[in-house]
XYZ file of C-alpha atoms in Angstrom:
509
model
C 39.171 -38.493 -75.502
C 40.728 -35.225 -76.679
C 44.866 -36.237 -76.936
C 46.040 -38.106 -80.061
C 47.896 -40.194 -80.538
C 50.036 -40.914 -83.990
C 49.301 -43.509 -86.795
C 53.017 -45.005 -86.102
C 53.415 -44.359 -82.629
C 50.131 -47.071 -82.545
C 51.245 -49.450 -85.111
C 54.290 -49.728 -82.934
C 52.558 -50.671 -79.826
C 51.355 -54.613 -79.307
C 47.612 -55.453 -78.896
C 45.671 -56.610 -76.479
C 42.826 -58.925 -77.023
C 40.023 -58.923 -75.005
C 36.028 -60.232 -75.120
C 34.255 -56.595 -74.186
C 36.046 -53.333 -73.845
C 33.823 -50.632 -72.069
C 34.968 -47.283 -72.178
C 34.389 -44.535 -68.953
C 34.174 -45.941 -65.796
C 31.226 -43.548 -63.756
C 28.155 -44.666 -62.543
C 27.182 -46.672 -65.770
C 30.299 -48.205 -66.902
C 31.249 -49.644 -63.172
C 27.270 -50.614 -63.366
C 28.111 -52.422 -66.028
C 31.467 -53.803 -64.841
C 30.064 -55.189 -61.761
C 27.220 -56.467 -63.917
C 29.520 -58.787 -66.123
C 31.637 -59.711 -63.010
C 28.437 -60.906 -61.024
C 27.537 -62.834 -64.543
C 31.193 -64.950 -64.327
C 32.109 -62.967 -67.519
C 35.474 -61.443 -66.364
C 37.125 -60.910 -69.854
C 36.292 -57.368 -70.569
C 38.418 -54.122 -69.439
C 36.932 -50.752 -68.816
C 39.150 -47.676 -70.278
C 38.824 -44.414 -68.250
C 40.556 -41.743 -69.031
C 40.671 -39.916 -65.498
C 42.268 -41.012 -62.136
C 39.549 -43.261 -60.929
C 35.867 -44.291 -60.874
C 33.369 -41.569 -60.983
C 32.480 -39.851 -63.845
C 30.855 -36.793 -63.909
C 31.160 -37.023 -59.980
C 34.529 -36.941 -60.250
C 35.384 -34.458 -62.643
C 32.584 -31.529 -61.503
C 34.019 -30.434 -58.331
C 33.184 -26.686 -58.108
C 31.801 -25.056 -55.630
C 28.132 -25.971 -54.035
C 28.352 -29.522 -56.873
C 25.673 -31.352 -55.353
C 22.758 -33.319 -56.941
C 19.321 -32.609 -57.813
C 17.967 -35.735 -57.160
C 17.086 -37.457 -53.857
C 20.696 -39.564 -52.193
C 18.150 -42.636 -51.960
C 17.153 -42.671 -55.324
C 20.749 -41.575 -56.601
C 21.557 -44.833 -56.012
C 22.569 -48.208 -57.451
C 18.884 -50.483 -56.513
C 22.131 -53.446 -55.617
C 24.205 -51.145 -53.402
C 21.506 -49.128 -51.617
C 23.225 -46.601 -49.159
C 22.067 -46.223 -45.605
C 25.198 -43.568 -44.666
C 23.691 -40.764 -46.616
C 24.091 -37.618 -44.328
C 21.153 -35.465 -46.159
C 18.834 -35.669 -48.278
C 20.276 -34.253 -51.590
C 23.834 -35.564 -51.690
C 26.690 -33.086 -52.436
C 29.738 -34.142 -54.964
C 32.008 -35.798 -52.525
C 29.722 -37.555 -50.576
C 28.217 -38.996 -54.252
C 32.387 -39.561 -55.200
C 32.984 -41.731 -51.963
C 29.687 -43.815 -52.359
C 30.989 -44.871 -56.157
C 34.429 -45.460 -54.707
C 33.283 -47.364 -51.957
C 30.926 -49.564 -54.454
C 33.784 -50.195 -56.631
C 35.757 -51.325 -53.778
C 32.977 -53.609 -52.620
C 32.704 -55.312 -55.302
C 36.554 -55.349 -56.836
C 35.505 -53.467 -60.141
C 39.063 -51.926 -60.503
C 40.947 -54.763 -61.134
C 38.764 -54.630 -64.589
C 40.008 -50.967 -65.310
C 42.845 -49.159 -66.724
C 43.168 -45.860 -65.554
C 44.737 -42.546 -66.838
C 43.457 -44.182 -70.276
C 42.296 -41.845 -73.137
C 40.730 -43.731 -75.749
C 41.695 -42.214 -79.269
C 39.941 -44.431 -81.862
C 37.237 -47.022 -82.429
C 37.300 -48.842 -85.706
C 35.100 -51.847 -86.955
C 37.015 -54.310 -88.654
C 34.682 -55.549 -91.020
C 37.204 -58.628 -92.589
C 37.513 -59.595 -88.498
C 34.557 -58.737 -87.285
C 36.058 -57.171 -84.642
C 36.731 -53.515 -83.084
C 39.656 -51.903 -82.961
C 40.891 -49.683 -80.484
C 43.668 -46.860 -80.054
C 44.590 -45.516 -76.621
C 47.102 -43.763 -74.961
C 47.542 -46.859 -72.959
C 48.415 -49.198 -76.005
C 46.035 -51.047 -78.794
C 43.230 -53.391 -77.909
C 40.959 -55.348 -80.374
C 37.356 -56.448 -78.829
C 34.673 -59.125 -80.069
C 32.463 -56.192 -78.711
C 32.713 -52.418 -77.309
C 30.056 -50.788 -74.957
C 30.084 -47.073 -74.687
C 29.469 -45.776 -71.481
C 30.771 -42.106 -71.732
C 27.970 -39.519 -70.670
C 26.422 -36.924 -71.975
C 27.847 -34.804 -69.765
C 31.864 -35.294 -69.682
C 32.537 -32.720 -72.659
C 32.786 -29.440 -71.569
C 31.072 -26.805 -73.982
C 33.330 -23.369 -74.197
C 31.480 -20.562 -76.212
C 32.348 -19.425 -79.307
C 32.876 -15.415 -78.340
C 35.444 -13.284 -79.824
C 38.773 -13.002 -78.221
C 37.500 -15.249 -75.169
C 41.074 -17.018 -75.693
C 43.277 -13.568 -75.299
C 41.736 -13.154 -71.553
C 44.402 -12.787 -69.401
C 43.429 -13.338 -66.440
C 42.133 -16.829 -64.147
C 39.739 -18.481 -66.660
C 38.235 -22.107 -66.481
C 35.373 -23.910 -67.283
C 33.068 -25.096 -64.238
C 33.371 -28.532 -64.748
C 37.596 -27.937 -64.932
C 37.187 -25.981 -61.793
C 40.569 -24.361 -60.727
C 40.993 -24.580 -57.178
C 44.673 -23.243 -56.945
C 42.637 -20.205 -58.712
C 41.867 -17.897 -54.981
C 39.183 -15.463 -56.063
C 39.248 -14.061 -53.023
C 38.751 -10.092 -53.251
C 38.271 -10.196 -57.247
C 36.175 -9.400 -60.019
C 34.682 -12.434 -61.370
C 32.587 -13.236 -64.319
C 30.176 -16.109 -64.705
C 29.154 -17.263 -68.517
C 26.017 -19.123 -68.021
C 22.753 -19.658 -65.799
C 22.258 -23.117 -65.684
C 22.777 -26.202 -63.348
C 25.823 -25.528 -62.130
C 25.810 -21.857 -62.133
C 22.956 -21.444 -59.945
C 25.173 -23.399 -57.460
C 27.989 -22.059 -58.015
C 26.653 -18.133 -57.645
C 25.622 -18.783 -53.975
C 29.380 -20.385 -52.883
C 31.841 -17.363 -54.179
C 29.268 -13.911 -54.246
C 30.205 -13.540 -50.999
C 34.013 -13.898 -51.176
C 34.271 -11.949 -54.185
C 34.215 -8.431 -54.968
C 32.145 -7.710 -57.370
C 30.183 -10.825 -59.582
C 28.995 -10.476 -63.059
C 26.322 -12.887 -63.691
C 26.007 -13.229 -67.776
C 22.709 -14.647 -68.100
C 21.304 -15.543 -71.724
C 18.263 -17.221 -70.549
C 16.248 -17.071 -67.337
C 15.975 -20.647 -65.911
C 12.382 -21.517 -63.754
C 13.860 -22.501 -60.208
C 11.937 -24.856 -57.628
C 12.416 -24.745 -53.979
C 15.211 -27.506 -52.689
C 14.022 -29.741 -49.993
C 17.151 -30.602 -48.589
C 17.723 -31.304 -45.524
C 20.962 -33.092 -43.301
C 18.636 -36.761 -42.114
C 18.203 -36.853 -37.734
C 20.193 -39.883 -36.100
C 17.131 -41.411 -35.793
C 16.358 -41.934 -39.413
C 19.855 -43.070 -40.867
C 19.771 -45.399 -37.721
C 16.371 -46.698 -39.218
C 17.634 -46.330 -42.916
C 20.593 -49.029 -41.424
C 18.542 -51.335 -39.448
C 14.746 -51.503 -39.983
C 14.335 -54.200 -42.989
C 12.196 -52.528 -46.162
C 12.503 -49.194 -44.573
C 15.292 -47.789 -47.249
C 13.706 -48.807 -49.709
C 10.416 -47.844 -49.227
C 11.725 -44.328 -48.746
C 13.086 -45.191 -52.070
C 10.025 -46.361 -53.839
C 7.876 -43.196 -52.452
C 10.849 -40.858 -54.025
C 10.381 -43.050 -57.060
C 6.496 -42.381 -57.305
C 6.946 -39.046 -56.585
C 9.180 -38.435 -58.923
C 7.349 -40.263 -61.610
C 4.231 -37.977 -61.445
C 5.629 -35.211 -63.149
C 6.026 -37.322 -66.639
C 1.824 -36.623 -66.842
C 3.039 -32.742 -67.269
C 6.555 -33.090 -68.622
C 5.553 -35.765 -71.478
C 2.111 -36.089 -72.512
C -0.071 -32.823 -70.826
C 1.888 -29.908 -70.510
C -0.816 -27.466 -69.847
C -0.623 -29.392 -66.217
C 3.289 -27.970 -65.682
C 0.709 -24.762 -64.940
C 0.872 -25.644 -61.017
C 5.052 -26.092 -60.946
C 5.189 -22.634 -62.657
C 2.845 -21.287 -59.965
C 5.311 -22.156 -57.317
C 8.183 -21.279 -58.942
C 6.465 -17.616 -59.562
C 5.883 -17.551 -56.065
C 9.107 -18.327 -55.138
C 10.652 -16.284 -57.227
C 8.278 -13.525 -56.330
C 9.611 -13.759 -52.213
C 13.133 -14.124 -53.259
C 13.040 -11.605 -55.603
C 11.748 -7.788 -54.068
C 13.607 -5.716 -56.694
C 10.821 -5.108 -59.556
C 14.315 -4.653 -62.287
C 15.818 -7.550 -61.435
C 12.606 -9.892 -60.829
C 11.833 -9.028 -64.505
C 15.885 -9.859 -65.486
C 15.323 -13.592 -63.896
C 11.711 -14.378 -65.266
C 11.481 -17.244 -67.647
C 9.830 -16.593 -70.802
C 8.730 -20.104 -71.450
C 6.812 -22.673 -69.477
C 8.534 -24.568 -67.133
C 9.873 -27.638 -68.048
C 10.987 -27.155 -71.446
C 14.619 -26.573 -70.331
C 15.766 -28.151 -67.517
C 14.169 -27.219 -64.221
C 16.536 -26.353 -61.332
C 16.285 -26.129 -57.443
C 18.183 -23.825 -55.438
C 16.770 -22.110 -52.043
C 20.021 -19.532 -52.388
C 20.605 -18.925 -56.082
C 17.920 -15.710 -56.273
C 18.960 -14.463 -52.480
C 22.634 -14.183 -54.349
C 21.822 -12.632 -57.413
C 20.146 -9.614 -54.848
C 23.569 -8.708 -53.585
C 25.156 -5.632 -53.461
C 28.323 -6.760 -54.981
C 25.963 -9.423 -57.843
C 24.809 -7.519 -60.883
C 22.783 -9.977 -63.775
C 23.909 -8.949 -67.240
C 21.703 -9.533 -69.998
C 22.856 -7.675 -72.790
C 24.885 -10.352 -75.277
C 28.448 -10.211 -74.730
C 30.614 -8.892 -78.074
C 33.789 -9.884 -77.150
C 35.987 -10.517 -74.182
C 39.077 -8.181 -74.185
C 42.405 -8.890 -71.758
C 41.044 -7.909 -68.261
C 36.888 -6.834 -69.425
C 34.085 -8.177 -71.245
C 32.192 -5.916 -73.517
C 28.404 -6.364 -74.616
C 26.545 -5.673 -77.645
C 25.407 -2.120 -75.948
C 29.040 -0.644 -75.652
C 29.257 -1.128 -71.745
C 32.838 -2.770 -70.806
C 32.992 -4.209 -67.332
C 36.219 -4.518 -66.062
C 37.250 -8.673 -64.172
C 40.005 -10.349 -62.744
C 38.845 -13.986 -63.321
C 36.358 -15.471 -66.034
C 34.121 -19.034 -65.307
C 32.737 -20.351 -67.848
C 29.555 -22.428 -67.283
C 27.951 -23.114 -70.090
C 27.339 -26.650 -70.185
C 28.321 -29.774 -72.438
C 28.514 -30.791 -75.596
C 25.163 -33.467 -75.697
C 24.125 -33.734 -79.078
C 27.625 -33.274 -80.866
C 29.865 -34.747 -78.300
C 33.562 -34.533 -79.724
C 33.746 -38.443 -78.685
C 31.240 -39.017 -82.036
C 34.251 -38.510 -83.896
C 36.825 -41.110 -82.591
C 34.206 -43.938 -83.681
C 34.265 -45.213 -87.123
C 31.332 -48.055 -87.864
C 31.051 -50.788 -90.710
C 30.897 -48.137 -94.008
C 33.766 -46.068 -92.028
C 31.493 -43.084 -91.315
C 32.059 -41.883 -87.947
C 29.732 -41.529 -85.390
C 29.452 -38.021 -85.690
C 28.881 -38.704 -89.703
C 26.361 -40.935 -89.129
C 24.342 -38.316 -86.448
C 25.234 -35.323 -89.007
C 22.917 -36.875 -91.728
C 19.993 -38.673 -90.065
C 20.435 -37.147 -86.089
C 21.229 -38.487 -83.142
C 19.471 -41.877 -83.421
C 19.783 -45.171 -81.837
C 17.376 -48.079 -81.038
C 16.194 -48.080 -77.036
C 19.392 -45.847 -75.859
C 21.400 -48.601 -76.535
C 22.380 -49.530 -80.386
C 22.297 -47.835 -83.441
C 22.622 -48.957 -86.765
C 26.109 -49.454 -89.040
C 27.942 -50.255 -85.849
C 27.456 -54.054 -84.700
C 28.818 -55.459 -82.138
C 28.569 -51.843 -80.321
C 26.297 -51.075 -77.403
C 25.148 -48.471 -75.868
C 25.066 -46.697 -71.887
C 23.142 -43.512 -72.019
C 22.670 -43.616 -75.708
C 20.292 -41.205 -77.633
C 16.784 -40.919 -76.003
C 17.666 -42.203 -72.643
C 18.315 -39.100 -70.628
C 15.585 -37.709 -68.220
C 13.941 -34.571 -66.733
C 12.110 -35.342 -63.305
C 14.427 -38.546 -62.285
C 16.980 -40.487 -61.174
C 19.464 -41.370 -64.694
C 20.928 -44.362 -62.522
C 17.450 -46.098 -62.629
C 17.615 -45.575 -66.554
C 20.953 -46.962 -66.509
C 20.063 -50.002 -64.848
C 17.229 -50.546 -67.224
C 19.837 -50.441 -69.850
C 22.025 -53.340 -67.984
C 19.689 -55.758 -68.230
C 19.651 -54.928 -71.644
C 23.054 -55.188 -72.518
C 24.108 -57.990 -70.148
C 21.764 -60.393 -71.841
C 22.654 -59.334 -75.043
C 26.321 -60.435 -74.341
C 24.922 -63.218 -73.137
C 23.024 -64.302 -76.409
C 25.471 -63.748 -78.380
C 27.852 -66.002 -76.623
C 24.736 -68.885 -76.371
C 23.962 -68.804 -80.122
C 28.073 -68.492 -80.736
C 27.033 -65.490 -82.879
C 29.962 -63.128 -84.830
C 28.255 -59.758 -85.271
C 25.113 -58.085 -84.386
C 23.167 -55.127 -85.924
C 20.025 -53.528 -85.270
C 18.195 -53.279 -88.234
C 17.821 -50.244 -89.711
C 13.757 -50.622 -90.223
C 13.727 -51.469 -86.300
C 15.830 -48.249 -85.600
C 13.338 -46.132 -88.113
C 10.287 -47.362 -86.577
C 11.674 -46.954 -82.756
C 12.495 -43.411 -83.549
C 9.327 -42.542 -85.652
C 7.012 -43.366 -82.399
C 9.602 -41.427 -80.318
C 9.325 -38.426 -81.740
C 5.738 -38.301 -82.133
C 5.272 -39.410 -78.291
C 7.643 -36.200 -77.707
C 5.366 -34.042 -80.014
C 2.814 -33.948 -77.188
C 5.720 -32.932 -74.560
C 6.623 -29.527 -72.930
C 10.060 -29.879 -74.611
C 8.712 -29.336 -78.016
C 5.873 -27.018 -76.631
C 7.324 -24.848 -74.287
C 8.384 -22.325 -76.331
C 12.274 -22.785 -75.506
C 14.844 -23.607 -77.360
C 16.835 -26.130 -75.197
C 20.570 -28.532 -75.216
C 17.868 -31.444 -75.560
C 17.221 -30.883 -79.239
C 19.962 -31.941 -81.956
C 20.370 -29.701 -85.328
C 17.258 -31.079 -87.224
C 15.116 -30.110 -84.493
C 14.208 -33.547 -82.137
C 14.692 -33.957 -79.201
C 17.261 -36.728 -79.307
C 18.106 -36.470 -75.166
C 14.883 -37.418 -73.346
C 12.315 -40.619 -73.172
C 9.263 -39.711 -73.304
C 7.498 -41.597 -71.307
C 7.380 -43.293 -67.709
C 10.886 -44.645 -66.596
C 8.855 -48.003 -65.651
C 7.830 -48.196 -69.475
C 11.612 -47.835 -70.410
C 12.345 -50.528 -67.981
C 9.668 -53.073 -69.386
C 11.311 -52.109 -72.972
C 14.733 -53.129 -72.198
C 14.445 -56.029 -69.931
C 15.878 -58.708 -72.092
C 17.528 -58.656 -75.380
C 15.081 -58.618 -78.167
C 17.374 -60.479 -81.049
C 14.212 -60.299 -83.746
C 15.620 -56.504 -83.466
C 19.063 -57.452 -85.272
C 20.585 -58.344 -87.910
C 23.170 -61.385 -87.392
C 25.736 -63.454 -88.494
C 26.926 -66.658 -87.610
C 30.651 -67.443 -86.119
C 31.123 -69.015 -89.593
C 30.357 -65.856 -91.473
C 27.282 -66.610 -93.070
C 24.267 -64.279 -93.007
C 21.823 -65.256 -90.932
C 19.344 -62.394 -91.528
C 16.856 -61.130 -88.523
C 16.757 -63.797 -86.358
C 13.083 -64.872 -85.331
């Protein structure tokens, strides 16, 4: 949502009406797409500003992208996938399974493509939304926002990082015309997708620079490609998918005890990763360069079973001095040392709690998004409204993101939410809804003080999950299961309304 677009060159163009507009198309606004479709509610269009369906899937196609959840549990619970060749999916093969859902069930005859949305604006005299893109002008009885948390790339703010001159690019903008082949690279960054990234080019390069800030904790990766056997029994024994899926699911869920509510118990995960990074690691320096100084869990943990084995190279040196500035061919730390490089990657993650997409939205007082976040934080009410924009919904909203688990099960918590709020307001023939701002205040008051007791707050770190004032505005706090019983119908006591005829009608009861 980055190009503009002028005031005249849009007054010029003729709008579109339309019931819903969602904007981004990856895993949950073609969720949601497919949802409405399946409901016999097929006047909505979804705005995505790449190519096709995808998402984050689509865009992050560096080197060793793969996923660090399970495939079966990476998965829509409607469009289960018995064709999954391992058992932690890599980009493409996650690309092709969206695609090929999307293609099951029609969902792009609902989107424009190659569509960058440039403004949101409430009408309040309409009671309608407004919308700006580089494909023309739309106006919507309602607008869902499904862009993610992580579509914005972050670029740090280091001096002359712009006069580099040579191959520079972010990691989720990976360059593959870029051959780096034979060169001296440098790698800004140490988290997700660095630690996969590291592993694909050290040996290809000549020389890597690994510019590490922080010391992520790292878990063993139980990946493995599945036998015949069991794909043929994923296919074609009934219940046997998804009980595979349900024991990843339980799994998975055991480590909210330790993540949310007792982190002493993330104790036993930091004894594994010490011992893993103890047999990975034999050089005493460097073992000391790559150990965490808080407890696991309070920034994002990773798995990789070749990120350390990388970083012992020859040709892999791990920098941890703070870099001072970036000249035309070196970079140059705080301690005087330059380091000569041919290319630059940048990897330092997204913009989460100040996404630049805050401030194309403008709600009923005309404060933007990013207004609105600047003064009380990045608040909504369950992920999927926030106050002084009605008629606005939420995918992925503040609070909603996870640790330990699959985000598609969060997302399709957040369906069933949003799908039957459509659906009220189009039984009770309603013209706006709100959530109150008392409902939003006492949903984020218990929030916070559930994530008091977490290893986020606790762990001594100081992570992407917390906003400006502090909170954690990123993560539930609590068992996905408990999010899902939350948001499984529309609670309309929540909201403020009014009627098709204008009047007030207060919180409904």
């Amino acid at each position: 949502m980055s190009r503009k677009v002028t005031d005249k060159a849009v007054s010029d163009r003729p709008v579109r009406r339309v019931k819903t507009i969602i904007i981004g198309g990856g895993f949950s606004g073609l969720g949601l797409a497919i949802r409405l479709s399946q409901q016999g509610r097929n006047d909505f269009l979804v705005l995505e500003r790449g190519s096709d369906v995808g998402g984050t899937w689509r865009d992050n196609t560096y080197p060793g992208a793969a996923c660090d959840v399970p495939s079966h549990l990476y998965s829509y619970s409607f469009a289960l996938n018995p064709d999954w060749s391992r058992s932690f999916s890599r980009q493409g093969e996650i690309q092709q399974y969206i695609q090929g859902v999307a293609k099951k069930y029609n969902a792009r005859d609902n989107h424009i493509f190659d569509c960058d949305v440039t403004r949101v604006r409430w009408n309040n005299d309409s009671a309608e939304w407004e919308i700006e893109s580089s494909k023309g002008n739309f106006v919507a009885d309602t607008v869902v926002s499904a862009v993610g948390a992580l579509c914005e790339p972050a670029l740090p703010d280091i001096k002359g990082i712009n006069d580099f001159q040579g191959e520079t690019f972010h990691s989720a903008r990976w360059n593959h015309d870029a051959d780096l082949t034979g060169k001296r690279v440098a790698i800004i960054g140490t988290g997700a997708s660095s630690i996969q990234i590291v592993p694909e080019i050290a040996g290809k390069v000549a020389h890597l620079d690994v510019y590490q800030r922080t010391a992520p904790w790292l878990l063993p990766r139980m990946d493995r490609p599945y036998t015949k056997a069991e794909r043929l029994a994923f296919k074609y024994v009934p219940g046997f998918q998804r009980l595979s899926r349900s024991a990843i699911y339980a799994a998975r869920e055991t480590q909210v005890v330790g993540l949310a509510k007792f982190p002493a118990l993330m104790q036993a995960f930091e004894l594994l990763a010490k011992a893993k990074l103890r047999y990975e690691v034999r050089d005493p320096e460097l073992r000391a360069k790559v150990t965490p100084d808080f407890r696991i869990g309070c920034k994002r943990m990773l798995i990789s079973n070749n990120y350390y084995p990388a970083l012992s190279r020859d040709n892999v040196d791990v920098v941890t001095d703070g870099i001072a500035e970036v000249r035309a061919n070196s970079i140059v730390t705080k301690d005087g040392t330059e380091r000569e490089i041919d290319a630059l990657i940048v990897a330092t993650g997204f913009h989460v709690t100040d996404s630049p997409v805050y401030n194309t939205i403008s709600g009923r007082d005309g404060r933007t998004l990013s207004e609105v976040f600047d003064e009380i934080g990045q608040q909504g009410y369950k992920g999927a409204t926030i106050a002084n924009f009605p008629n606005m919904f939420f995918l992925l909203g503040p609070n909603v993101g996870l640790g330990h688990t699959s985000m598609v099960f969060m997302i399709e918590s957040q369906l069933n939410y949003i799908a039957d709020a459509l659906a009220t307001i189009d039984r009770l023939g309603l013209r706006t809804v709100e959530v109150r701002r008392d409902a939003q205040d006492e949903f984020n008051v218990d929030l916070q003080k559930k994530l008091s007791k977490s290893v986020w707050i606790n762990g001594g770190c100081a992570s992407w999950y917390l906003d400006k004032h502090g909170n954690n505005t990123t993560l539930w706090p609590d068992f996905t299961f408990e999010f899902r019983r939350l948001t499984r119908n529309f609670d309309l006591s929540a909201y403020e309304t009014s009627s098709s005829k204008v009047e007030k009608v207060g919180a409904a009861q």
